[in-house]
XYZ file of C-alpha atoms in Angstrom:
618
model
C 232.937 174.310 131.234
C 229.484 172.894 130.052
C 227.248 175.062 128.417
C 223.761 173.659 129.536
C 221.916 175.354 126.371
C 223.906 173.519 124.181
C 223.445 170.154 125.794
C 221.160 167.669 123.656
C 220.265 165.369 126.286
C 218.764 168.445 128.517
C 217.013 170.307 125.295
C 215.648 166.634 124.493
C 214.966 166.033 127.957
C 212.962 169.762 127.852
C 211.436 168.225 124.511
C 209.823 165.048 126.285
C 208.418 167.161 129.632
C 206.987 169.238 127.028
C 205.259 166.859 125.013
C 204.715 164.998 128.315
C 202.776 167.814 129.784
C 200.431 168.247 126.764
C 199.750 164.788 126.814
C 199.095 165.260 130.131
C 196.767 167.918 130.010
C 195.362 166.033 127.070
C 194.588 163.045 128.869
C 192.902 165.019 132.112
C 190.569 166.931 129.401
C 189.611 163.361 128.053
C 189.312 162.511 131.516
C 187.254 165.130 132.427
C 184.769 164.758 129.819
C 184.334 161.371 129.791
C 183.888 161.817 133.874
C 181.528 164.270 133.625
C 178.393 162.111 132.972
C 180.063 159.604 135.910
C 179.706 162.349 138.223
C 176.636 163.824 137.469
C 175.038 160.312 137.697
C 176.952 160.174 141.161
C 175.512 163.486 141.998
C 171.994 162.395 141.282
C 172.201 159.134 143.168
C 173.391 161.716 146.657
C 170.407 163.760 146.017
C 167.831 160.815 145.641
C 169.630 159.259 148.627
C 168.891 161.852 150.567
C 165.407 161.949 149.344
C 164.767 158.261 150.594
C 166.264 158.748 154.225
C 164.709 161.816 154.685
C 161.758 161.909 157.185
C 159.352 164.176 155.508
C 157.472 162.597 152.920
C 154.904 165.148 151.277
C 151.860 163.383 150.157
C 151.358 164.116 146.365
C 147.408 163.812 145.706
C 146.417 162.652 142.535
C 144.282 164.665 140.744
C 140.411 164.493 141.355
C 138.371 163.319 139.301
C 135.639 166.807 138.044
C 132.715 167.827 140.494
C 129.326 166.402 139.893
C 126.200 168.157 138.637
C 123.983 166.764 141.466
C 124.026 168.341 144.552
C 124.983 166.378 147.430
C 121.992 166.087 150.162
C 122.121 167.052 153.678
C 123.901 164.278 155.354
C 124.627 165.912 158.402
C 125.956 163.455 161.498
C 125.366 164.742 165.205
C 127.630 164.001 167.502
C 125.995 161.988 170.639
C 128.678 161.950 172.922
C 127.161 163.995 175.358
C 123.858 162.968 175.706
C 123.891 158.985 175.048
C 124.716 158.106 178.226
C 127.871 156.174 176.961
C 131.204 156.968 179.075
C 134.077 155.026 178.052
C 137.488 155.387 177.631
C 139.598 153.293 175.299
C 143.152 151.666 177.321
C 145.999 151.036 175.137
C 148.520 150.405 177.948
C 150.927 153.339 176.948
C 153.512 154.107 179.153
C 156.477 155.256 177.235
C 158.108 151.899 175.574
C 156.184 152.155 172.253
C 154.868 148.938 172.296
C 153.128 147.835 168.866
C 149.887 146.896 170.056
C 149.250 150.066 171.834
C 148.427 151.468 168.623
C 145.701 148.883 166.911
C 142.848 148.555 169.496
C 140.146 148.503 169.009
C 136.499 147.338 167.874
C 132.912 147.920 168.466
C 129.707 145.931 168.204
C 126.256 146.644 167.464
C 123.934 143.900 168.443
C 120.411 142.860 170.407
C 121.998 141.403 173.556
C 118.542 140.791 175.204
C 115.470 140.355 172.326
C 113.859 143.671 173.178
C 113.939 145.032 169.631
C 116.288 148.015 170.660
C 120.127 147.840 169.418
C 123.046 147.698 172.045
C 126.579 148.260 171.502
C 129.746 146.588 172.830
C 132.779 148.702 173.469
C 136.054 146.615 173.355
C 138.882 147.685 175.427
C 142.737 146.662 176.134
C 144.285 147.011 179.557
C 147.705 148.532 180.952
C 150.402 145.523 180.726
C 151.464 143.365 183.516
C 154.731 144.811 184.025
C 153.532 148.431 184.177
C 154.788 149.883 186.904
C 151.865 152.281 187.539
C 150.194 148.419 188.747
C 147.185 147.199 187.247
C 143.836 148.474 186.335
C 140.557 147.750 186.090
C 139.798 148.557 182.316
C 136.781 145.780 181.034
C 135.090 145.847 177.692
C 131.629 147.532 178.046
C 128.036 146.289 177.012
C 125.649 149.339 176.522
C 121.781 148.305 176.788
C 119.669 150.873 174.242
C 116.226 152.431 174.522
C 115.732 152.807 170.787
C 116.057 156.587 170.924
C 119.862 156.704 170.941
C 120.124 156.417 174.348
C 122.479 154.120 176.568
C 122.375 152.448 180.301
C 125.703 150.578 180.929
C 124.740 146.819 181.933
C 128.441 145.361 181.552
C 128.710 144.127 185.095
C 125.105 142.577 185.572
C 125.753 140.933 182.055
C 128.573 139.469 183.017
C 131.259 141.212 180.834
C 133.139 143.000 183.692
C 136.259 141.554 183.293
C 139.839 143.586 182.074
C 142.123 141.341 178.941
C 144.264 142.790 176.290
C 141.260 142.964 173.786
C 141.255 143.932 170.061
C 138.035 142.901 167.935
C 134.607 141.183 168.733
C 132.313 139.131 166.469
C 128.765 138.714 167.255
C 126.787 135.582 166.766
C 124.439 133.095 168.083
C 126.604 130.035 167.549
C 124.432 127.618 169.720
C 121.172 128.457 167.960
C 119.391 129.309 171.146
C 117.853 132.669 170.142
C 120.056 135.270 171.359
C 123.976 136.715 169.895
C 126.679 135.299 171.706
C 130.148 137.384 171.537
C 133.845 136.647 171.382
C 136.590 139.008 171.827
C 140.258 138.596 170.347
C 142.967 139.270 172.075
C 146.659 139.789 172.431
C 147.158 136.673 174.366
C 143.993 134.138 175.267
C 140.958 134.417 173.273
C 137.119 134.843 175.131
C 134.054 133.446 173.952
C 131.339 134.457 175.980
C 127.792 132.600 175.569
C 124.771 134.201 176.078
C 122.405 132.770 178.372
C 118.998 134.943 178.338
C 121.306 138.268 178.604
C 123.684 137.076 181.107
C 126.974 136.076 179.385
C 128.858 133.025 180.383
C 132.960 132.360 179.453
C 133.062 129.024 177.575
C 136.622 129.711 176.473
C 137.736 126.411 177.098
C 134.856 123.893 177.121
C 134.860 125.280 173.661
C 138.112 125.237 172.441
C 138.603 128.410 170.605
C 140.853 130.582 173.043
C 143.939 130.334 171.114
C 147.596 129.996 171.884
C 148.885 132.392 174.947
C 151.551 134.413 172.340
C 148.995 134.868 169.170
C 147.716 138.425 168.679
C 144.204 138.578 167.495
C 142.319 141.325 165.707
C 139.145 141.077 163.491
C 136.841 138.155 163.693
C 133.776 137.078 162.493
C 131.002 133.896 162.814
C 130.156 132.558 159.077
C 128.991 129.329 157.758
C 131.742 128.204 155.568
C 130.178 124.568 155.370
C 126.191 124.934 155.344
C 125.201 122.876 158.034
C 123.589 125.278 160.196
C 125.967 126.114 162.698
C 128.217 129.019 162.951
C 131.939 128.548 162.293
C 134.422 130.878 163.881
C 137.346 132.734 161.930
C 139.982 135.036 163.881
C 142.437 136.432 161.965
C 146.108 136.399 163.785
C 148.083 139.890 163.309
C 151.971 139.107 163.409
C 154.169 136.866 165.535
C 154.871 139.895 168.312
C 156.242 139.611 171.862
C 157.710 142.318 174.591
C 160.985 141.351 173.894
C 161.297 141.240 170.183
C 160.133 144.232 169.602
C 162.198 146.396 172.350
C 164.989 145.005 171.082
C 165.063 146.494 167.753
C 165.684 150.210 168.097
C 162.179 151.696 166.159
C 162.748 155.847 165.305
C 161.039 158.172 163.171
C 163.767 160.948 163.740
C 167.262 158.953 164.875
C 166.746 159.956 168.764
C 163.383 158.988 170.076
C 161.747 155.535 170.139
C 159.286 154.930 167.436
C 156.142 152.404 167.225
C 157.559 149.660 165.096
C 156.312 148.421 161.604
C 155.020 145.045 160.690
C 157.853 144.504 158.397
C 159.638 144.127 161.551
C 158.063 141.450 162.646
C 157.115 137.842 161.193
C 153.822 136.208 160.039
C 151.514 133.701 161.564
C 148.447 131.801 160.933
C 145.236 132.740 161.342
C 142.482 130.337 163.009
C 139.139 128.812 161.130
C 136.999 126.763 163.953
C 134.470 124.631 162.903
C 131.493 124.366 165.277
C 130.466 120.753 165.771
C 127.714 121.344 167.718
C 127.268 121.259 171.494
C 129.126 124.167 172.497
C 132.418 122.692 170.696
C 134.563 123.785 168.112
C 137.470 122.262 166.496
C 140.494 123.843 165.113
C 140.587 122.918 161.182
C 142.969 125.734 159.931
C 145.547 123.405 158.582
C 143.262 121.046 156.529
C 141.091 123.678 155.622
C 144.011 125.122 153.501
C 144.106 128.500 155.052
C 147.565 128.640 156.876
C 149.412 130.318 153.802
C 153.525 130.235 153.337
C 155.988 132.670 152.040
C 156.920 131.094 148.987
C 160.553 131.647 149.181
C 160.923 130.817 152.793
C 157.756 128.555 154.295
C 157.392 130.850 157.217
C 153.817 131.931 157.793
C 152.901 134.558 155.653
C 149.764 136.348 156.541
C 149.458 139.906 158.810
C 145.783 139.834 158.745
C 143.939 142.641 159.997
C 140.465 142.527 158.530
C 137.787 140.369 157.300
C 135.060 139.774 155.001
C 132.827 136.629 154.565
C 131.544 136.796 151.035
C 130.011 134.483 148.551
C 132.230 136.016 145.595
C 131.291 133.458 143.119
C 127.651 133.440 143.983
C 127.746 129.610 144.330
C 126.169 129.452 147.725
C 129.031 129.007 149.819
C 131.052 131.578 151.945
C 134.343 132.460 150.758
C 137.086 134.701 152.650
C 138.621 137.628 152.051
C 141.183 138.443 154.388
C 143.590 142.124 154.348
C 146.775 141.628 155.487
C 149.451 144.502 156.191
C 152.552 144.733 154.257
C 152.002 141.546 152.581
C 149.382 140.173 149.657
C 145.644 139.902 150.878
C 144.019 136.535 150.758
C 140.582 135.240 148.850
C 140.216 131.804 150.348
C 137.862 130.107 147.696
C 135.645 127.849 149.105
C 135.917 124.546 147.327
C 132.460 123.202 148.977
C 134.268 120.332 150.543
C 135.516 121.858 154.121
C 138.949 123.485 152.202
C 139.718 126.511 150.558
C 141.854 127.758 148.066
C 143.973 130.994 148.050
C 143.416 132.824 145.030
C 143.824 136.269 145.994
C 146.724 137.068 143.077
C 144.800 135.305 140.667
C 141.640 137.029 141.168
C 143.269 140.312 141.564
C 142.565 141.791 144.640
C 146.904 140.615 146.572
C 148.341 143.382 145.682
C 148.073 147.566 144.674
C 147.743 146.803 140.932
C 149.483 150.333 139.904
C 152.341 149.488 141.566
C 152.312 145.991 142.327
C 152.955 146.499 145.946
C 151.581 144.838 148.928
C 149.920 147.704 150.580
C 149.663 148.504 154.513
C 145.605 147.416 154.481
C 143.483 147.193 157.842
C 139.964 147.312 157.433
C 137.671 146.093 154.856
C 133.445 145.258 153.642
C 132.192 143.952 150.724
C 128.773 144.508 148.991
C 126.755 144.673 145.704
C 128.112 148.130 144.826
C 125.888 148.637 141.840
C 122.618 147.203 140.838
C 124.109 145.121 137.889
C 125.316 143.021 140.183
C 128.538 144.214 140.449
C 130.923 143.270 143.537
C 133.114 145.919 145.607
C 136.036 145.028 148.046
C 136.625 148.261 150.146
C 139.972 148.097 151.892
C 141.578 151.101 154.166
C 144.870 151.335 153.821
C 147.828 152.651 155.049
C 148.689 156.515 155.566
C 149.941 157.932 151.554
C 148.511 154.949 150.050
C 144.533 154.805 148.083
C 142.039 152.980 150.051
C 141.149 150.138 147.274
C 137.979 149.876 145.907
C 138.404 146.538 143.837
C 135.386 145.479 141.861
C 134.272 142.396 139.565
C 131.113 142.520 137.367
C 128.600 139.869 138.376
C 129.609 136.193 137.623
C 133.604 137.372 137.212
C 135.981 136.581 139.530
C 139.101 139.283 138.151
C 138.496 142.390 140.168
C 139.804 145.833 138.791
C 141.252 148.726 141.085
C 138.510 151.291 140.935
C 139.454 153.706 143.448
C 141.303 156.246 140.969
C 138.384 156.596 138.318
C 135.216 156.567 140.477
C 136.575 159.318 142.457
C 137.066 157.324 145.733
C 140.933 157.094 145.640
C 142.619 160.096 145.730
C 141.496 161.485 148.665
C 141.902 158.259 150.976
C 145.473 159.133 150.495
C 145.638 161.696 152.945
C 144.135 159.833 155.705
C 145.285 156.278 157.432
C 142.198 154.359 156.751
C 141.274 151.726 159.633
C 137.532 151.406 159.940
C 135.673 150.792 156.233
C 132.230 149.581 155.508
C 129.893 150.611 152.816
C 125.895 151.810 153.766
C 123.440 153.876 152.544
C 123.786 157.009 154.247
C 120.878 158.566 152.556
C 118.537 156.274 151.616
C 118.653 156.531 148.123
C 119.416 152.871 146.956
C 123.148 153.209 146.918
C 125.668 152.414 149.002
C 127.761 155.119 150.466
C 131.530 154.578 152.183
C 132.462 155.619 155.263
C 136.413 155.407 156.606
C 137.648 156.183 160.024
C 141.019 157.422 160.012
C 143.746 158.346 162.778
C 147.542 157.536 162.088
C 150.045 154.999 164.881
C 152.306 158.039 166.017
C 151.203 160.743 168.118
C 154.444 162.733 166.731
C 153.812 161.933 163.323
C 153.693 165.258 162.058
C 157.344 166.075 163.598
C 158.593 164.178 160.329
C 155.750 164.318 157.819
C 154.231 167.926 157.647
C 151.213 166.498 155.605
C 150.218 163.869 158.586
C 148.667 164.180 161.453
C 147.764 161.525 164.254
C 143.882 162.355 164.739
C 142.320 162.624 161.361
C 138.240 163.415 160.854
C 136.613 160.621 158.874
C 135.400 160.888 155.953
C 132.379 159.875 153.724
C 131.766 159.555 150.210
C 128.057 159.689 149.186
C 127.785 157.353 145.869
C 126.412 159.659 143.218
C 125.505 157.144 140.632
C 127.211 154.924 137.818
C 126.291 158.059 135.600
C 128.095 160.962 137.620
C 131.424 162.588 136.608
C 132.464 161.303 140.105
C 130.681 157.967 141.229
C 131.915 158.843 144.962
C 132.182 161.959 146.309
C 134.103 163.367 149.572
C 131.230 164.554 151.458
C 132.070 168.478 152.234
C 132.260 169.719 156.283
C 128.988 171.878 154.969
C 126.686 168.584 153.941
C 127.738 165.999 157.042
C 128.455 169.399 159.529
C 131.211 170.342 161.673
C 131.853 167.445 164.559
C 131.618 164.776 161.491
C 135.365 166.668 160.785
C 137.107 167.149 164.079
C 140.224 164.638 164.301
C 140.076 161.395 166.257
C 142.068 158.787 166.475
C 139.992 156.407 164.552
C 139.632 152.534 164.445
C 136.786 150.169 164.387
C 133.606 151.617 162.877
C 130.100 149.996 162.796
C 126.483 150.972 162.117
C 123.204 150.675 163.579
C 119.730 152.104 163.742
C 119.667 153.405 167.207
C 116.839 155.929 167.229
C 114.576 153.615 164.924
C 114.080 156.529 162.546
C 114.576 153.927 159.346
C 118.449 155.440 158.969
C 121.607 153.949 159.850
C 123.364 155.854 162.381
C 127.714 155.656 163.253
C 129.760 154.798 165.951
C 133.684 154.781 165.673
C 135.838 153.285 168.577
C 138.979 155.926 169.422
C 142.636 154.198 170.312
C 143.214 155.570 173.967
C 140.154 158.012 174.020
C 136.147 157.942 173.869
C 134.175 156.694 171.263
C 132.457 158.800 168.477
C 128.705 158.319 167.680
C 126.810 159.656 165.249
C 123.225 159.776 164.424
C 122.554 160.363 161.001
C 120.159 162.959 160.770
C 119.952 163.131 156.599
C 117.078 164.906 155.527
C 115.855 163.896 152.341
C 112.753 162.093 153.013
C 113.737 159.063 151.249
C 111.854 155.767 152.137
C 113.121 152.908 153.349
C 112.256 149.424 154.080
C 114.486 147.233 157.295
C 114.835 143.051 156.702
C 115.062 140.892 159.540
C 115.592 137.223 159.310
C 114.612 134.261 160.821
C 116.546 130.993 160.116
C 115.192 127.573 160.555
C 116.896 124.996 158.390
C 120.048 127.795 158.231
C 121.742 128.997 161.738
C 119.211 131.066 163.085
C 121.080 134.463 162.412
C 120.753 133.415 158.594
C 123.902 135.049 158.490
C 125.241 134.603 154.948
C 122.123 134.840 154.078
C 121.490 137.275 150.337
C 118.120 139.508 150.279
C 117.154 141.315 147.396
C 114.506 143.868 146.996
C 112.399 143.973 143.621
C 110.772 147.858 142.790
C 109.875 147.171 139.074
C 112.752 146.452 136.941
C 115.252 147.538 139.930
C 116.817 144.987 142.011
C 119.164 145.649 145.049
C 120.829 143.138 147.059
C 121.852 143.724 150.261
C 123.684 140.639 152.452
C 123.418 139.407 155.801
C 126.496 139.505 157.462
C 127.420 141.909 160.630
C 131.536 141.437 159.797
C 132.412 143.807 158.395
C 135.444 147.027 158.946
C 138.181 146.468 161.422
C 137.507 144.399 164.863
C 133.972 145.563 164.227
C 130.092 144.094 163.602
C 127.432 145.981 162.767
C 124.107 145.015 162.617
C 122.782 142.559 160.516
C 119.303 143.765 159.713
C 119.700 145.136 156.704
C 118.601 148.467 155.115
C 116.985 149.277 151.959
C 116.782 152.948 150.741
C 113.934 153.662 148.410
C 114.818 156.998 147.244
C 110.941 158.324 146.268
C 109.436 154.951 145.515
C 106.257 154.697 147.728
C 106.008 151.070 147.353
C 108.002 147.655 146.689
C 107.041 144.549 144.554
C 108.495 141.590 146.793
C 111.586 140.499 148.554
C 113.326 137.423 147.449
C 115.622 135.670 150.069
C 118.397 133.573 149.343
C 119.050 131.452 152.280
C 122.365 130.040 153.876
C 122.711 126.891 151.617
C 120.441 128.110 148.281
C 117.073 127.697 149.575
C 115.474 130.677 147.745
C 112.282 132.087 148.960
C 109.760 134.785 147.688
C 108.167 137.564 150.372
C 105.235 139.717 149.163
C 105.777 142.941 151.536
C 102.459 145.567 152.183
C 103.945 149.048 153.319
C 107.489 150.887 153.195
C 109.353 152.643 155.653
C 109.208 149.831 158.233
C 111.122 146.571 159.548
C 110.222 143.505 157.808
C 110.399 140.057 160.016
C 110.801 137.406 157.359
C 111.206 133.426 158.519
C 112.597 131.075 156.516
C 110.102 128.600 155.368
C 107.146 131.410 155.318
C 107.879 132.597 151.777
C 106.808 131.204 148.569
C 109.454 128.783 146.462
């Protein structure tokens, strides 16, 4: 009989599952400790997972910069809706498939269709598609005559612009030299310029050449001289490469079950369009020699996703350069090289990208002006919703712009809104330029996902409290600009104008599938003012590009002539000079198209000069 006790294989056999086990239990302690930091770091990479796919995104607000110790003035905005005898209502062409263009449109203009010294306004508008099933619509653009006292009589039919297209953006400018603006309006699809002939427009689309391919999607737009030889050139900035059927084929959502509007990123570049005018009602298509059809560098597919534009002379050598905001991808500065080309030199100069981050930002609209007396240029762009609006600036006779939207106070609160409509104007008369945004986000159930958005958003104003101030710009309270200023619209283009003829520039913003908003500025500070109207004879006769600056002792401001300006938008281009409490002005010095400078003495304030170029003194 075995006796298993006394068996030496089993007790060593008892020995080794016993040293065996410790080891094991050894080894899974080892394990465990040298997994711990492995899981941890697994752990953390769930949880910011889940932060990235998740659809509310809380909007974390920098903090603002310390209150002033001025006190803003009254700088309150009445709403006009109801008695300016403007009734319009914005068509996007929504029916349900979340289209992208639906949510762009669209622009405004503020011109003098017919010489009579009183301001008009043009109200773009889009139309339902051709496929809608509802069937079509009647839904034309609309030219509003004005009486000079903020009232308007609708004279789109008798003018001639009674006609329904898939419109965006306008640009306003007398391109034949004849005396009176002539308009074109981008479009998704075909192009329209219409000529003006003594107040009844005429479409010259194709005599003229500038109507575009059929599948291009325009938005902002603007005439310039780019080459000084007194005629108007034409730029139109293309948005992306966007048809029915690539974009309902990808499957856009903001919460996994309902259809979404889709984002750019979606969708691939194209070129934008320069035309130079070669007189005679004729303009040729130069983009490609011109240098201003830019490439991805990695892949050579057109780059750009242009939304706004800004001619500027940025190097103050006489000739109009280009600054173009594109959306998701770098913004452009096309140099002008004096020769008919341009170079891009937007990441050079500083102004491509969000220069905290390093990001290409979502921008739309954008202006450009003087900023400070020292000469100093600002680039306002409106960007996207959770991003700053930019406020890049270079100091006079630089050409690397800083990012100053976080320390003059401008920045942080831009976050909250999605910035479309941006142009800079002196709300109260004081000598420096203000800012004015018009916001209103793409979804209308944005704030199912994103509890700090909303899809109408009030505008907002900054009133520019000096160089000197804690806070340079200031977000103008509901109290100072008044209670309709803030109500939420569905903001887009934005443009100004001095409908009543009370010396102030006065607000209109177009609304994507609603009425437009317009504002008369009612500030009451007394400040003076002096208007500038220009006459060009050896420049185009709009003497747009033209640079007028206003001498009050030791003070200079320079204001520029140039109605593009915000998103799909012109406003006018008389330009405004506030005086604050001077009671008098030295001269007025006018830079014309080209160089030619001239000298103005000017007798009395708080009226509209009417300068002609070859009256001054050289």
């Amino acid at each position: 009989m075995n006796n298993h006790e006394d068996d030496p294989i089993e007790e060593e056999d008892v020995q080794n599952d016993a040293v065996i086990a410790i080891a094991l239990r050894a080894s899974l302690v080892v394990i465990m400790l040298l997994g711990l930091p492995v899981i941890v770091f697994l752990i953390y990479l769930n949880m910011n997972q889940a932060k990235q796919i998740s659809t509310e995104v809380e909007v974390t607000l920098p903090d603002e910069r310390q209150a002033n110790e001025q006190e803003i003035p009254s700088l309150i905005m009445t709403d006009m809706r109801d008695s300016s005898g403007v009734e319009f209502a914005h068509e996007s062409g929504r029916e349900g498939k979340k289209l992208l263009p639906e949510t762009m449109g669209s622009g405004t203009a503020v011109l003098d269709y017919n010489g009579d010294g009183h301001l008009d306004l043009v109200l773009v508008n889009s139309s339902r598609w051709p496929w809608d099933t509802r069937g079509p619509k009647d839904s034309p653009s609309k030219l509003y005559a004005g009486d000079g006292a903020f009232h308007f009589e609708d004279v789109s039919e008798q003018a001639g612009i009674d006609f329904t297209m898939y419109a965006m953006g306008t640009a306003v400018g007398d391109y034949d030299n004849d005396g009176d603006p002539d308009i074109f309006l981008s479009a998704v699809g075909k192009n329209r310029l219409l000529r003006n002939d003594d107040g009844k427009f005429q479409d010259v689309t194709d005599e003229s050449g500038v109507g575009g391919a059929e599948d291009a999607w325009g938005t902002s737009c603007g005439f310039f001289d780019y080459d000084n030889d007194g005629l108007l050139d034409l730029f139109v900035c293309n948005y992306v490469a966007w048809s029915k059927d690539a974009d309902l084929s990808q499957n856009f959502t903001l919460d996994g079950e309902s259809r979404a509007y889709g984002p750019p990123k979606a969708f691939a570049g194209s070129f934008s369009y320069l035309y130079h005018n070669d007189g005679g009602g004729k303009f040729t298509d130069v983009s490609e020699t011109a240098g201003i059809q830019i490439r991805n560098d990695a892949t050579d597919v057109p780059l750009g996703k242009a939304m706004g534009l800004a001619p500027v002379d940025f190097n103050g050598d006489g000739w109009i350069d280009i600054v173009v905001s594109n959306d998701t991808v770098r913004n452009f500065l096309f140099e002008n090289n004096c020769d008919g080309t341009f170079s891009e030199v937007g990441r050079m100069c500083g102004i491509a990208f969000d220069r905290s981050t390093g990001n290409a930002r979502g921008a739309m609209g954008i202006d450009t002006a003087e900023f400070r007396d020292d000469g100093t240029l600002a680039i306002g762009i409106g960007n996207f919703a959770n991003e700053a609006s930019a406020l890049y600036m270079a100091r006079a006779g630089k050409k690397q712009f800083i990012d100053a939207a976080m320390y003059t106070g401008f920045g942080p609160p831009t976050r909250q809104g999605l910035t479309f409509g941006l142009f800079f104007f002196d709300a109260d008369l004081d000598g420096r330029l203000d800012v004015l945004g018009a916001n209103g986000h793409l979804e209308e159930e944005i704030s199912k996902t994103q509890k700090t958005q909303r899809y109408a958003q009030p505008p907002q104003l900054f009133w520019n409290a000096g160089r000197d101030a804690k806070s340079e710009l200031v977000l103008v309270p509901k109290a100072t600009v008044g209670d309709a200023f803030y109500q939420p619209i569905v903001g887009r283009g934005a443009a100004f104008g001095d409908f009543d003829e009370d010396g102030d520039q006065d607000v209109v913003i177009s609304v994507s599938d609603g009425a437009p908003v317009l504002f008369r500025n009612d500030q009451d500070t007394s400040n003076h003012w002096l208007r500038v109207e220009l006459e060009g004879t050896q420049s185009n006769q709009d003497s747009i590009g033209a640079i007028v600056e206003l001498h009050v002792g030791d003070r200079v401001q320079t204001r520029s002539v140039m109605p593009t300006r915000s998103y799909l938008s012109q406003s006018e281009k008389t330009v405004t000079f506030g005086l604050g409490d001077q009671d008098s002005v030295d001269f007025v010095t006018v830079v014309w198209p080209g160089g030619e400078r001239e000298k103005f003495p000017i007798s009395g304030i708080d009226q509209t000069a009417q300068l002609r170029q070859g009256d001054g003194n050289k």
